XYZ file of C-alpha atoms in Angstrom:
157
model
C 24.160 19.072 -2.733
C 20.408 18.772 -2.237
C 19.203 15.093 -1.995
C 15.099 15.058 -2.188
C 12.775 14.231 0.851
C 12.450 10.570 -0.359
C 16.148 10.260 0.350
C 15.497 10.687 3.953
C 12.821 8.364 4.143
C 14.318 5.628 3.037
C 17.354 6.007 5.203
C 15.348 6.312 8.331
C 12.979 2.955 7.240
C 15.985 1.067 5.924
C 17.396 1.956 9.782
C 14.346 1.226 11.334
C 14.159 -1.932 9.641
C 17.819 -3.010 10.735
C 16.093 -2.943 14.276
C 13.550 -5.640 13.512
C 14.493 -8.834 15.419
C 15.477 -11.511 12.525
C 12.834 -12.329 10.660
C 10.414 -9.766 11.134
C 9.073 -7.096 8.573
C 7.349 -3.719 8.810
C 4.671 -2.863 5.909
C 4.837 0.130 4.664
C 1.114 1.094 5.889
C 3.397 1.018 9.189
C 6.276 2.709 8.361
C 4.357 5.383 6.672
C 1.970 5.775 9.779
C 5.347 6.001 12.233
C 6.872 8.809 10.178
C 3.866 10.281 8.664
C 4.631 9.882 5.572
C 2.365 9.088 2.232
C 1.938 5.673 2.083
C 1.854 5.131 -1.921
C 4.822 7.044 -2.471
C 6.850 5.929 0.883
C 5.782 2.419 -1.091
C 7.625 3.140 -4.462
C 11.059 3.874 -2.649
C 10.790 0.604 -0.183
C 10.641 -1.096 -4.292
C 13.285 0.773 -5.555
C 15.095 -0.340 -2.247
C 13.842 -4.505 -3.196
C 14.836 -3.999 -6.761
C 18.467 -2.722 -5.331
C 18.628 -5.743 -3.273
C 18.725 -3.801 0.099
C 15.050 -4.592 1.458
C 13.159 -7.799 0.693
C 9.552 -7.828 0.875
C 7.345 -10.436 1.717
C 3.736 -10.188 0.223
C 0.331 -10.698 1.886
C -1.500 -9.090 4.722
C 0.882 -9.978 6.829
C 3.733 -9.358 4.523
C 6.098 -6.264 4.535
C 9.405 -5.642 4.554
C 12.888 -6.440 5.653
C 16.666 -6.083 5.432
C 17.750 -8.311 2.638
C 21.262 -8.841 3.936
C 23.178 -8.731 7.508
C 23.264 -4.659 8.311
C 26.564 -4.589 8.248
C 27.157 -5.314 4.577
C 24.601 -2.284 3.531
C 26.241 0.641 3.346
C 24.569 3.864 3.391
C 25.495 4.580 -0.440
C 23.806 1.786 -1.704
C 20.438 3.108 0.072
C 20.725 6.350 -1.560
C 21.824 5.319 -4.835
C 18.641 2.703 -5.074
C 16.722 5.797 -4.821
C 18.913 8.802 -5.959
C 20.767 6.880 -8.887
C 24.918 7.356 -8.588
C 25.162 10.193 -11.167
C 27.321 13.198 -9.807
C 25.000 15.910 -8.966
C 27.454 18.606 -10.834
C 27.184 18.686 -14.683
C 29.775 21.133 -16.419
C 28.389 23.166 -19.428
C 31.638 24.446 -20.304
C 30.502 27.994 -19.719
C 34.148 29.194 -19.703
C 34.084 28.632 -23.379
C 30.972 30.601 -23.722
C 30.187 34.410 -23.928
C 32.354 37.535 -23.550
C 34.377 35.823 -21.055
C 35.430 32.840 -23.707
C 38.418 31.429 -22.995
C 40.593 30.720 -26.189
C 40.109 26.559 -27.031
C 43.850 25.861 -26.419
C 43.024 26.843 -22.726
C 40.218 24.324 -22.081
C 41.815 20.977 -22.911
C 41.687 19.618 -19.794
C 39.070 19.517 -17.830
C 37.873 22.484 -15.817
C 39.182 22.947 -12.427
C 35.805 23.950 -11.069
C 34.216 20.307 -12.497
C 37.338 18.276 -11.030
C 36.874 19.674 -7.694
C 32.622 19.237 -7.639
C 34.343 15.238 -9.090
C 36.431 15.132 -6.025
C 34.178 16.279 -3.291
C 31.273 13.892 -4.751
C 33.520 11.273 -4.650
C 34.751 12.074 -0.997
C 30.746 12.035 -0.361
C 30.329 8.701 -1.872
C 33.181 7.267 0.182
C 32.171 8.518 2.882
C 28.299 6.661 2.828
C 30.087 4.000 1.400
C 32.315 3.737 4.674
C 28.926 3.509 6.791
C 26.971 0.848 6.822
C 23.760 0.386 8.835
C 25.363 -1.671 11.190
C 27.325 1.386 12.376
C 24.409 3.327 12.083
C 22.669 1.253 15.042
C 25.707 1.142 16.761
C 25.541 4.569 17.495
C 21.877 4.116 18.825
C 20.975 4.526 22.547
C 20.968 1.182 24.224
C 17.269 1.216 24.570
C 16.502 2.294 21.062
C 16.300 -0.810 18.876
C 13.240 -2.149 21.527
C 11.241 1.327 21.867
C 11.442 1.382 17.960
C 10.180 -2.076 17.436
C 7.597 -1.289 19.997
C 6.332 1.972 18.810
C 6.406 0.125 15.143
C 4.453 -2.737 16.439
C 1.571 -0.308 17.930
C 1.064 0.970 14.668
C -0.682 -2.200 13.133
């Protein structure tokens, strides 16, 4: 499975934003200068991540952006879906009832085995995000990390 760039980017921000201290935001002229990313189109995921419900944003010059709920009740599969969508990344053609190498119809009422395991191993992959939220993300952090990040943010103003 290959997830684009922007899939990364928002799950480092949305985890950098988890380290804010309550009530704080980042803008995403920040967050784009701390990971070097492009600013406009770092900005269109952070809305996609608003419009999920994940991030909040607060407008203004001194507005930005925030967690819109406690970390521990996002999950990393709502991040990437707000940004991804939650369509399986397999699509079956039904190429076994194609070409020389047809398979007679009375063999291919059920569903393929090929498309039932690419089902079952996206759905193991979806549990699996869905079983991490970004509480346990930070949790895993060095102790130190939460402060250097909000630091480091906070000298890119």
């Amino acid at each position: 499975m290959k997830l684009p760039a922007s899939t990364e980017w928002v799950l480092h921000c949305a985890t950098t934003l988890a380290q804010l201290e309550p009530g704080d935001t980042a803008s995403t002229a920040q967050l784009s200068l701390y990971f070097d990313l492009p600013a406009p189109y770092l900005a269109k995921q952070l809305k996609a991540l608003v419009r999920s419900g994940v991030l909040s944003a607060t407008p203004g010059p001194r507005g930005g952006f925030r967690l819109a709920r406690p970390a521990r009740e996002i999950d990393l599969l709502q991040i990437v879906e707000a940004v991804d969508g939650a369509s399986s990344p397999y699509l079956c053609a039904e190429i076994r009832q194609r070409g020389a190498g047809a398979l007679p119809p009375e063999e291919c009422r059920d569903t393929c085995v090929l498309a039932r395991k690419m089902a079952e191993a996206h759905q193991a992959w979806r549990r699996s995000l869905a079983g991490s939220s970004l509480a346990d993300i930070l949790a895993t952090l060095p102790p130190g990390a939460p402060a250097r990040t909000r630091a480091r943010l906070a000298a890119v103003r």
